[in-house]
Coordinates of C-alpha atoms in Angstrom, one line a residue:
X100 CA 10.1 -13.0 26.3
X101 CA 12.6 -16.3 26.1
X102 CA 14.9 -14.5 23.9
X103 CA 14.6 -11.0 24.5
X104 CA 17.7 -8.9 25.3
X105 CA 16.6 -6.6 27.9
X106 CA 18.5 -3.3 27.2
X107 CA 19.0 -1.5 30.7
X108 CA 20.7 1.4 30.5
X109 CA 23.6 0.2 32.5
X110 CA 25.2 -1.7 29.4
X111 CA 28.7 -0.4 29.3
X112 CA 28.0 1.1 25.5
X113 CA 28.8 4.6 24.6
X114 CA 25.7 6.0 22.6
X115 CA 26.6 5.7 19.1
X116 CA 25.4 9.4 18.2
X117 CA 24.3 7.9 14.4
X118 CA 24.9 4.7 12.9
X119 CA 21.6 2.8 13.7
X120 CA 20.5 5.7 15.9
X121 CA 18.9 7.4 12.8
X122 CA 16.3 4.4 12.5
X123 CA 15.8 4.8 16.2
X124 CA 15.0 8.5 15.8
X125 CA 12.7 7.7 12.9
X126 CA 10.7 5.7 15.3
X127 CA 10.4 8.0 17.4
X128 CA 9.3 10.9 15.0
X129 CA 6.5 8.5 14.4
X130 CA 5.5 6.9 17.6
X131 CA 5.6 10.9 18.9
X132 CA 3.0 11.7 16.4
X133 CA 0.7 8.9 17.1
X134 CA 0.9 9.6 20.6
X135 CA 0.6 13.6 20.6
X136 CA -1.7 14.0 17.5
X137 CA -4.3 11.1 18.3
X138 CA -5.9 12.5 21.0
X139 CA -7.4 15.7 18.6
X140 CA -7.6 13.6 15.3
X141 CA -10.2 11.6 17.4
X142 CA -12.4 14.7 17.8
X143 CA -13.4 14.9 14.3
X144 CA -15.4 12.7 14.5
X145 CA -17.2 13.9 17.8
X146 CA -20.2 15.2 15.4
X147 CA -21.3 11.6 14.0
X148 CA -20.9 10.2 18.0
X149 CA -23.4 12.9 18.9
X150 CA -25.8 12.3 16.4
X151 CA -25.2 8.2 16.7
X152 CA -25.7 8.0 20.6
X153 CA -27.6 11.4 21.4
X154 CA -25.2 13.4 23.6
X155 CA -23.1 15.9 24.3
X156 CA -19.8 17.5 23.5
X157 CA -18.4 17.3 26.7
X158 CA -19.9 13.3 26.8
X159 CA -17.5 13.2 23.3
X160 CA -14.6 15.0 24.9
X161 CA -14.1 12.6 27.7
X162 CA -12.6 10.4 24.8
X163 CA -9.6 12.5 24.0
X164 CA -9.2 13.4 28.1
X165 CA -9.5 9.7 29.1
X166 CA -6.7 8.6 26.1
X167 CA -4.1 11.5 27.3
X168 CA -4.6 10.7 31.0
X169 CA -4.0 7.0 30.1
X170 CA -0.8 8.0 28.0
X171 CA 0.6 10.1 31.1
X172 CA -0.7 8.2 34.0
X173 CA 0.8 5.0 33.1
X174 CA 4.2 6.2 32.8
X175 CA 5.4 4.0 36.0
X176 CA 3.5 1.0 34.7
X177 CA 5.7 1.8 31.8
X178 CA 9.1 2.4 33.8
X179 CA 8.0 -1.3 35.7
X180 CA 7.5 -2.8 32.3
X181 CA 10.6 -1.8 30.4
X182 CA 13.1 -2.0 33.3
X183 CA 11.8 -5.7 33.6
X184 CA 11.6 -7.1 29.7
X185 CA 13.4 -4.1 27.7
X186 CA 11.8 -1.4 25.1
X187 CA 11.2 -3.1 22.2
X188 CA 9.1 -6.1 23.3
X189 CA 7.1 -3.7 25.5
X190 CA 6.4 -1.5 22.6
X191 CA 5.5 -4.2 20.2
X192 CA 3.1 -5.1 22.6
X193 CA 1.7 -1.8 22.8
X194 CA 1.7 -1.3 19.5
X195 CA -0.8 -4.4 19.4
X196 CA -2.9 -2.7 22.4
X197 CA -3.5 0.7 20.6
X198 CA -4.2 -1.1 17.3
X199 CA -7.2 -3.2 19.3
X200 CA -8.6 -0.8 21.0
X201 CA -9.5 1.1 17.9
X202 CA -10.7 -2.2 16.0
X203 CA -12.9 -3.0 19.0
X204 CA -14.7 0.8 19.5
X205 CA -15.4 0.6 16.0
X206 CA -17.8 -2.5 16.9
X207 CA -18.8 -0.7 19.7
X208 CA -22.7 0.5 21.3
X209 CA -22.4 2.9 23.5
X210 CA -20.2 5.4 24.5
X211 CA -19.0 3.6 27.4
X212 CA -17.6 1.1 25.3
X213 CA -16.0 4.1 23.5
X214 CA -14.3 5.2 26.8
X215 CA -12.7 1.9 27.5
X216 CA -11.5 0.9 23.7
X217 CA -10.5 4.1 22.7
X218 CA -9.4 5.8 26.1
X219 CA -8.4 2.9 28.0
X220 CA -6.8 0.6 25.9
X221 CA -5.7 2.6 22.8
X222 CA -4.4 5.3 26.2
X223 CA -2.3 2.5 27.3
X224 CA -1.0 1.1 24.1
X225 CA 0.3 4.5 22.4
X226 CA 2.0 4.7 26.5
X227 CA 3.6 1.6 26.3
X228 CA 4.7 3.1 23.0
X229 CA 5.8 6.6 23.5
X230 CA 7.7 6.6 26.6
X231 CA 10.2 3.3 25.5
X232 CA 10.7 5.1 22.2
X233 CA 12.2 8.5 24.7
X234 CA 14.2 6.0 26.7
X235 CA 16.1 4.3 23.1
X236 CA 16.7 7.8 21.7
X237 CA 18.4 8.6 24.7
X238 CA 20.6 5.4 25.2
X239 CA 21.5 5.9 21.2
X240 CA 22.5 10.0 21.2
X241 CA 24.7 11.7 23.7
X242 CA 26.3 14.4 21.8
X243 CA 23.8 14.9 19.2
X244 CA 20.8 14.2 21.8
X245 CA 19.5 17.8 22.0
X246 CA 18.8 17.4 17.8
X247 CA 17.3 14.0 18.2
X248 CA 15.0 15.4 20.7
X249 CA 14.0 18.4 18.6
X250 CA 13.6 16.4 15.4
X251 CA 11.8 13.5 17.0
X252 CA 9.2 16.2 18.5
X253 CA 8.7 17.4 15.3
X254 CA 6.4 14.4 14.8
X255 CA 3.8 15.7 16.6
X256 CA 2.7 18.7 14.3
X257 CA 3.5 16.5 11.4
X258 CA 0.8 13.8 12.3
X259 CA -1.8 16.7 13.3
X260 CA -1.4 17.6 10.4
X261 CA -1.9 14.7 8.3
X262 CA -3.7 12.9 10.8
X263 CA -6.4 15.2 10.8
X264 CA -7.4 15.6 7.8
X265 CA -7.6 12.2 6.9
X266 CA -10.0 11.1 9.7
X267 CA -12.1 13.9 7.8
X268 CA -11.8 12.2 4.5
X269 CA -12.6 8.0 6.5
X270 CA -15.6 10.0 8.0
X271 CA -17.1 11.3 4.7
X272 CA -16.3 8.1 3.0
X273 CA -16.8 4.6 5.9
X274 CA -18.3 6.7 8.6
X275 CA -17.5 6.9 11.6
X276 CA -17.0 2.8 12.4
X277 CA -15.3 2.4 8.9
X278 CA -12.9 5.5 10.0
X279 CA -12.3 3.9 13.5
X280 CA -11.2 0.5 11.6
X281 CA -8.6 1.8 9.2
X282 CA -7.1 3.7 12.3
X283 CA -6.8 0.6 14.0
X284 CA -4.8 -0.8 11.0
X285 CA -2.3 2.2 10.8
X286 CA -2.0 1.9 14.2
X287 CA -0.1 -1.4 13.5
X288 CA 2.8 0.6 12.6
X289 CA 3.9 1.2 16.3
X290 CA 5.0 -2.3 16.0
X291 CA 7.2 -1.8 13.1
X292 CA 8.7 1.1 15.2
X293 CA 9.1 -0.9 17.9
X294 CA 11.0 -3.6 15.9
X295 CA 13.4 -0.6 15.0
X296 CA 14.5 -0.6 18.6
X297 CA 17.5 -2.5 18.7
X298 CA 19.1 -2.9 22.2
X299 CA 22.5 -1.9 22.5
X300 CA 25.1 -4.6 23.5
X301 CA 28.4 -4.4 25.1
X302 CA 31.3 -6.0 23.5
X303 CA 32.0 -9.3 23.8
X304 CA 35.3 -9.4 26.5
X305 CA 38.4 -11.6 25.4
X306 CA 40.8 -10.0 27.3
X307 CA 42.3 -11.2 31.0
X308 CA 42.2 -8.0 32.1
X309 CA 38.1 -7.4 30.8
X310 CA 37.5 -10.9 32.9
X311 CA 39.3 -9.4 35.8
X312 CA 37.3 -6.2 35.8
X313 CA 34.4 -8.0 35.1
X314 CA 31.1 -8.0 37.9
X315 CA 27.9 -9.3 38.9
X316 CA 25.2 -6.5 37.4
X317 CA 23.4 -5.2 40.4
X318 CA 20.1 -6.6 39.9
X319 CA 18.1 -3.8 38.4
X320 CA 15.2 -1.7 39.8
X321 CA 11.7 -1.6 38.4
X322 CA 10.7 2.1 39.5
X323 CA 13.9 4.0 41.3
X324 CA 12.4 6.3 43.8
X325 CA 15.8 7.4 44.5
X326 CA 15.1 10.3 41.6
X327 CA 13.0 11.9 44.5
X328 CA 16.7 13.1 46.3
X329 CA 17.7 14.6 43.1
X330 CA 16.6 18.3 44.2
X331 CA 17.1 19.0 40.2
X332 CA 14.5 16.3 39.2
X333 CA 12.1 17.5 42.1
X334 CA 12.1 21.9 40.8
X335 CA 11.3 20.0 37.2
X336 CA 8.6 18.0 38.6
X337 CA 7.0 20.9 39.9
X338 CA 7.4 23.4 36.9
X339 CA 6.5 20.8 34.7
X340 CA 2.9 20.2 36.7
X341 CA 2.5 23.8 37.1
X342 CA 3.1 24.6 33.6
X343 CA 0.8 21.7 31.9
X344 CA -2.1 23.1 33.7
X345 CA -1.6 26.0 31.5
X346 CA 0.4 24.8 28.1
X347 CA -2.7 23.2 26.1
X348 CA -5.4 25.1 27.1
X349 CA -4.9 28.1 24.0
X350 CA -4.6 25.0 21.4
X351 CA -8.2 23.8 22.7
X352 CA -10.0 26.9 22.8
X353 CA -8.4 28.5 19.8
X354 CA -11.1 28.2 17.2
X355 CA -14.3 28.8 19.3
X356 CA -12.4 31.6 20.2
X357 CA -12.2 32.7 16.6
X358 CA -16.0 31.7 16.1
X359 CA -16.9 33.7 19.1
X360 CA -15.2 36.9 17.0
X361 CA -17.0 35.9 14.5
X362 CA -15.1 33.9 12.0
X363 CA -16.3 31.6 9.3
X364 CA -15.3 27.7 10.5
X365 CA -12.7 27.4 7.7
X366 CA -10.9 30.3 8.9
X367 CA -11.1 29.4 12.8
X368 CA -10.2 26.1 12.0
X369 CA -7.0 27.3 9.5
X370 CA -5.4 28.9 12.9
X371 CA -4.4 25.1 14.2
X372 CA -3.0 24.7 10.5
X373 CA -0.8 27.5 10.5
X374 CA 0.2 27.0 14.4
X375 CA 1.3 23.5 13.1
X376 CA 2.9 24.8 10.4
X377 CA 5.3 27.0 12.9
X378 CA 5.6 24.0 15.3
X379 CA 7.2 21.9 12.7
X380 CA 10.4 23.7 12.3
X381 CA 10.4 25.4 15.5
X382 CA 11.3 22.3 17.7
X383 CA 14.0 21.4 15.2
X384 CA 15.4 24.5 14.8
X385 CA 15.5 24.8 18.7
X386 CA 16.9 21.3 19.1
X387 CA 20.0 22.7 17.5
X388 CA 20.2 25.7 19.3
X389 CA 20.1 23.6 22.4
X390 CA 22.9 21.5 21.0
X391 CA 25.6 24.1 20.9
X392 CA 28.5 24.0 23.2
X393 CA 27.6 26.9 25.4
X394 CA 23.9 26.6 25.4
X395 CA 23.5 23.0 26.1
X396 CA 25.1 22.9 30.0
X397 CA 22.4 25.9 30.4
X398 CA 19.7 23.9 28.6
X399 CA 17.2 24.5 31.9
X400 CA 17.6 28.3 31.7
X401 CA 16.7 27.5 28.2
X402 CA 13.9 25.6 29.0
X403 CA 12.5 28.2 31.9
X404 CA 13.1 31.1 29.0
X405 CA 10.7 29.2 26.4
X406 CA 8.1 28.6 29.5
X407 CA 8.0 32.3 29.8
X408 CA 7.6 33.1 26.5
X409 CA 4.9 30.8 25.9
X410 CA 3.2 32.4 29.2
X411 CA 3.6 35.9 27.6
X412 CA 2.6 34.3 24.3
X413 CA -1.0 34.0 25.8
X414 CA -0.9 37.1 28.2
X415 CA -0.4 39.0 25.4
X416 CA -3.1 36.4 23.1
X417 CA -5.5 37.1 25.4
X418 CA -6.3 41.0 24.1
X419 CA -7.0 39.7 20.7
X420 CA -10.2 41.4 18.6
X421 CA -9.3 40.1 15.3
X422 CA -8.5 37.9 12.9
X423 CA -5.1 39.0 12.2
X424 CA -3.9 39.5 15.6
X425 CA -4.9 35.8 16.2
X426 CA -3.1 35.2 13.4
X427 CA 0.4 37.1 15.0
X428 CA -0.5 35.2 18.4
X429 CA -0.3 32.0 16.2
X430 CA 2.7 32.2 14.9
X431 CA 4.5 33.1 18.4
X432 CA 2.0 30.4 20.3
X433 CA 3.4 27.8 17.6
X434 CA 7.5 29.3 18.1
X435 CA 7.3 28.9 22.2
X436 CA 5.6 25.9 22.0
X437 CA 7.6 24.5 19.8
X438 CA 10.5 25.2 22.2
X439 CA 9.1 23.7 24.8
X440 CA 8.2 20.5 23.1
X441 CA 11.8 20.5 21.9
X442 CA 13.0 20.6 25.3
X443 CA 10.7 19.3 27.9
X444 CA 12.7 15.7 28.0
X445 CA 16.0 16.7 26.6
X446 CA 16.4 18.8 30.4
X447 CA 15.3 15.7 32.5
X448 CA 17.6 13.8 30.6
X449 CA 20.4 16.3 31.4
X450 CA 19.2 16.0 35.2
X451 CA 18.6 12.2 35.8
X452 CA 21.0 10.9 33.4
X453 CA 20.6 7.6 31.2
X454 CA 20.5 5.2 33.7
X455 CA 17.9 6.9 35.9
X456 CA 15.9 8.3 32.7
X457 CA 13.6 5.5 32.5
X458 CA 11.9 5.7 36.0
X459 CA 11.9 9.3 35.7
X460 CA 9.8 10.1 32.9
X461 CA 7.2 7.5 34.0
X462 CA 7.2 9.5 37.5
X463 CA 7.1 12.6 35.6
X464 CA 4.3 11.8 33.5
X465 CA 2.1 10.2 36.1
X466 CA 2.3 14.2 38.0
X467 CA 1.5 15.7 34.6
X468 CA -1.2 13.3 34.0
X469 CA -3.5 15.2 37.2
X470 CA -2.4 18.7 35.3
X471 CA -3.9 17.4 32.2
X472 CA -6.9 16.1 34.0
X473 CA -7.0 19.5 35.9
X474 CA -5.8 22.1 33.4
X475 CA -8.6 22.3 30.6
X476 CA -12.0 21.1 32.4
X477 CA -10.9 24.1 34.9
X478 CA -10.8 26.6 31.6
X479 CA -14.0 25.3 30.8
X480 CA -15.9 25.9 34.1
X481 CA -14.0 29.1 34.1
X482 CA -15.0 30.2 30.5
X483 CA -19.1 28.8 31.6
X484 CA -18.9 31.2 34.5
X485 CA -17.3 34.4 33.1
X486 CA -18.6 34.2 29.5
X487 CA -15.5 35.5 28.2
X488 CA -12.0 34.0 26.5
X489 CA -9.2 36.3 27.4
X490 CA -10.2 35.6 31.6
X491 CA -9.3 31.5 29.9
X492 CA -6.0 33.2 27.8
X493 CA -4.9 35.0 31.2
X494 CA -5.2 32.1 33.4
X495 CA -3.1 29.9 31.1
X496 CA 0.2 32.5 30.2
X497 CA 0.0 33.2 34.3
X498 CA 0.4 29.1 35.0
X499 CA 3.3 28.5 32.3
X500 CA 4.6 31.8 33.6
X501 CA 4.7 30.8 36.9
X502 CA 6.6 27.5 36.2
X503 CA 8.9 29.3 34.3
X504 CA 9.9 31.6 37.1
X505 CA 9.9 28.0 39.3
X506 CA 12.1 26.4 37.6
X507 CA 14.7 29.4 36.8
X508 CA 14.5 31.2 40.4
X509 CA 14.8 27.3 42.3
X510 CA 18.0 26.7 40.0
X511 CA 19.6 29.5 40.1
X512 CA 19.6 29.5 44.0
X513 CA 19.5 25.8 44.8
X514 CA 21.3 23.8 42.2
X515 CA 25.2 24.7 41.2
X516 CA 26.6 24.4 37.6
X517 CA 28.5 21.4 37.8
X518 CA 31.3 20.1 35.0
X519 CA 30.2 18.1 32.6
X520 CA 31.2 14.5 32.6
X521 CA 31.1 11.6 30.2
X522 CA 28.7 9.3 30.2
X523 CA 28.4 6.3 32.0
X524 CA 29.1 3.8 29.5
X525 CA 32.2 6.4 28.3
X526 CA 33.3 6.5 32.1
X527 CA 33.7 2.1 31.9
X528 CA 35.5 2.6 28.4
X529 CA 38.2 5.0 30.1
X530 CA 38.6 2.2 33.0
X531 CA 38.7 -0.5 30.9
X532 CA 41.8 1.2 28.7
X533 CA 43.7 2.5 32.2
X534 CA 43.5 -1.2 33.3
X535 CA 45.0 -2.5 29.7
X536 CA 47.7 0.0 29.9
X537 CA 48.3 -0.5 33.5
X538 CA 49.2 -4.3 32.7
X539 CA 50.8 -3.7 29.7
X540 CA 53.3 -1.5 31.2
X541 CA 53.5 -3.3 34.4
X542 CA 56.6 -5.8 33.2
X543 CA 59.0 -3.0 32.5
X544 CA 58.5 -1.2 36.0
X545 CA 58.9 -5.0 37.7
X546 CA 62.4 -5.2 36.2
X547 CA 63.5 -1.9 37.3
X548 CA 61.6 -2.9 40.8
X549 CA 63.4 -6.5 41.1
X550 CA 67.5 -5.9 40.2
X551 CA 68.7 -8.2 38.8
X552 CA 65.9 -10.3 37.9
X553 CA 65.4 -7.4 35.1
X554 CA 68.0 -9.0 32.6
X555 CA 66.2 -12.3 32.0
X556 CA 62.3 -11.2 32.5
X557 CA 63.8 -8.6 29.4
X558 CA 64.9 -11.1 26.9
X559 CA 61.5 -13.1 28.0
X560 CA 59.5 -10.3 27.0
X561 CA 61.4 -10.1 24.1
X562 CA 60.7 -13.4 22.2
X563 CA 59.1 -13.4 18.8
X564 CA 55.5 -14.0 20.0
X565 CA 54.8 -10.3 20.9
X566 CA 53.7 -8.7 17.6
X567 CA 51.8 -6.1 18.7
X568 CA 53.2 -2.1 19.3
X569 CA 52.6 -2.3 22.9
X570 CA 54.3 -5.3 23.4
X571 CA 57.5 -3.8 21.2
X572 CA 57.5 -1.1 23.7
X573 CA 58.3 -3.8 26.6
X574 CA 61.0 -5.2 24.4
X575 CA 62.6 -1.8 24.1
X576 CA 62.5 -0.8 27.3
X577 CA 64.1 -4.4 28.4
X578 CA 67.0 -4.4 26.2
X579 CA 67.4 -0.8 27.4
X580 CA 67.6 -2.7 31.0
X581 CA 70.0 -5.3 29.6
X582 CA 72.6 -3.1 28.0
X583 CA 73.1 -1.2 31.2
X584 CA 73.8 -4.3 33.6
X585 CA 76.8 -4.7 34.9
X586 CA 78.9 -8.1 34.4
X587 CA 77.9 -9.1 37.6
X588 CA 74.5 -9.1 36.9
X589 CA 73.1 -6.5 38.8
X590 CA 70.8 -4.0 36.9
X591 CA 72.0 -0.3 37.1
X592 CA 69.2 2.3 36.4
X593 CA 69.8 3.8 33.1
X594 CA 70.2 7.7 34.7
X595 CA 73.1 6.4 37.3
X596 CA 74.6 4.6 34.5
X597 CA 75.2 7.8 32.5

């Protein structure tokens, strides 16, 4: 990493809000949708794994649950990495990691070798990947963040959607090993988003007054436990768990629930399409609501009302008898979840702020990645005992609803509304233009201080070498000074003079 610049967040640069932020956010529309959408465009080909090695479904399924626990659990390996060499070298290298582990399975024998290519290292690449990409779009948008984070969510329903369909068209065409090649190869493209992630560098300091105010960087920490005191960041931490144990559950179960009604496959399967559909311009379209000026220092009561909606979403799912009420419960399933996508990390940036982001979301992610593990097996067992899918509908609206009512009834009572305040890279802009002014005007108050001195330092500050406006101003005010002395040479104040 001889070159690198490692980007803390710490750099004394107020986020752009555009400019080369746009490239950022493309980045992470795409590394979003790699990361989100992978995990299910693996499963189609689950059929040609059975057949190839002779097992089960479930045997198939621990792919997809082994890749997202990967891609949540290692969110601290993540924080360590990218506090210590900076996002876009540790995303390049992921990049390379998801990339192999999909080139390797395809060579691969048995479905052990599956888990660890596909699950392990391809898990750990699209993590190295995902969480950087967060961090950048939050260094690069301040004002315009809660419309970055809707937009770059957005990338997951895009890549399901496109993603899915053509691992149908590799598996009909290579087969299953030529399909898990070609993946591997597109794959590659983290890297290029990676390479998009451009560190943001503070002005280079000419002044006297910048080297004055200039000071050793504290040396910087690899995982900041000190998030734990936050008492906001802990009530998220907790509705967040409680509420992934419940929010994918409906979006796995969906279509055998529709078989179970009895409904062809193309029309069971057409329910994820059209809950896509929704998702893509829900979570933008949320992202802007979030934005405006009186919803956006309320952005957790935001957050908590989507949870609950989504909850109801699948209270109310979970009576469905027909086609075209599952249908209805689409379209609202794809509405609330797109909120909450929208919003999930646009509120923990609100609570932890930049500097503190980076360790947070890997802690986060590590507590969601034990929901995620927990969340759909436990629908599973419960569906195998009771035979029935609204008992698996109920149990997932009453989690999300729960953390809804967590995270609203904990705020409201422990956490006050406090005024909002610039950023901390705006905060050392404001210092640094108090101390410039401060020494600029510091001349004219030290003639009025030292008497008869004021005479002399006036016609020095004076001389033809000041060009600028501020240092006209000194010149004015000293021949102001000079025109009021008296001829003995003491300096009168203008107010007594008059």
């Amino acid at each position: 990493m001889g070159g690198a610049v490692v980007d803390t967040g710490n750099s004394g640069v107020k986020a752009p809000d555009g400019g080369w932020g746009w490239a950022v956010l493309f980045g992470c529309f795409v590394i979003t949708g790699f990361s989100y959408a992978f995990p299910k465009a693996v499963s189609v080909f689950f059929k040609e794994l059975i057949r190839e090695f002779g097992v089960g479904y479930s045997d198939c399924a621990w792919i997809s649950s082994i890749l997202l626990a990967m891609l949540y659990g290692s969110g601290p390996l993540c924080s360590i990495l990218v506090n210590r060499f900076g996002c876009r070298p540790v995303m390049m290298v992921g990049g390379l990691f998801a990339s192999l582990g999909m080139i390797m399975a395809s060579f691969a024998t048995s479905m052990i070798h599956i888990y660890l290519c596909i699950g392990v290292i391809t898990g750990l690449g699209l993590s190295l990947n995902f969480q950087p990409s967060l961090i950048m779009l939050n260094r690069y948008f301040s004002e315009k963040r809660p419309l970055a984070n809707g937009l770059a969510a957005a990338g997951s329903p895009v890549a399901l959607c496109c993603l899915s369909p053509l691992g149908q068209i590799l598996q009909y065409n290579y087969g299953w090993r030529g399909g898990f090649l070609i993946l591997g190869g597109i794959l590659l493209n983290c890297c290029a988003c990676g390479a998009l992630m451009r560190p943001l560098k503070a002005p280079k300091k000419t002044s006297e007054v910048d080297e004055k105010e200039t000071k050793p960087k504290p040396k910087v920490k690899l995982l900041d436990f000190t998030v734990f005191k936050d008492c906001g960041f802990v009530i998220y931490t907790v509705a967040a768990a409680i509420m992934v144990l419940g929010l994918f559950v409906p979006p796995v179960f969906m279509v055998s629930y529709a078989k179970e009604l009895g409904n062809e496959d193309t029309k069971s399967a057409l329910l994820l399409t059209i809950l896509g559909f929704i998702d893509i311009f829900a979570r933008p379209t949320c992202g802007i609501i979030a934005g405006l000026k009186w919803v956006r220092p309320r952005c957790v009561y935001l957050f908590s009302f989507a949870m609950l909606f989504n909850g109801v979403t699948d209270l109310v799912g979970s009576m469905s008898k027909d086609y075209a009420s599952l249908v209805v419960f689409c379209i609202f399933f794809g509405i609330s979840y797109g909120m909450v996508g929208a919003l999930q990390f646009e509120v923990l940036m609100a609570i932890v702020g930049t500097e503190k982001f980076s360790s947070a979301i890997g802690l986060v992610l590590l507590v969601e990645a034990v929901a995620v593990l927990v969340g759909p097996p436990g629908a599973g067992r419960l569906l195998d005992y009771t035979k029935n899918y609204m008992y698996v509908f109920l149990l997932a609206g009453c989690e999300v609803v729960l953390s809804a009512l967590v995270l609203f009834i904990c705020n409201l009572l422990f956490i006050k509304m406090k005024p909002q305040e610039p950023d901390p890279p705006a905060k050392m802009e404001m210092a640094i233009t108090e101390t410039e002014m401060e020494e600029l005007n510091k001349s004219p108050k030290d003639d009025q201080d030292n008497g008869g001195g004021a005479s002399e330092n006036g016609k020095k500050a004076a001389e033809p070498e000041a060009t600028t406006k501020s240092d006209k101003k000194v010149e004015l005010d000293s021949i102001e000074l000079e025109n009021v002395s008296e001829p003995n040479g003491v300096a009168v104040e203008p107010e007594s003079s008059l």
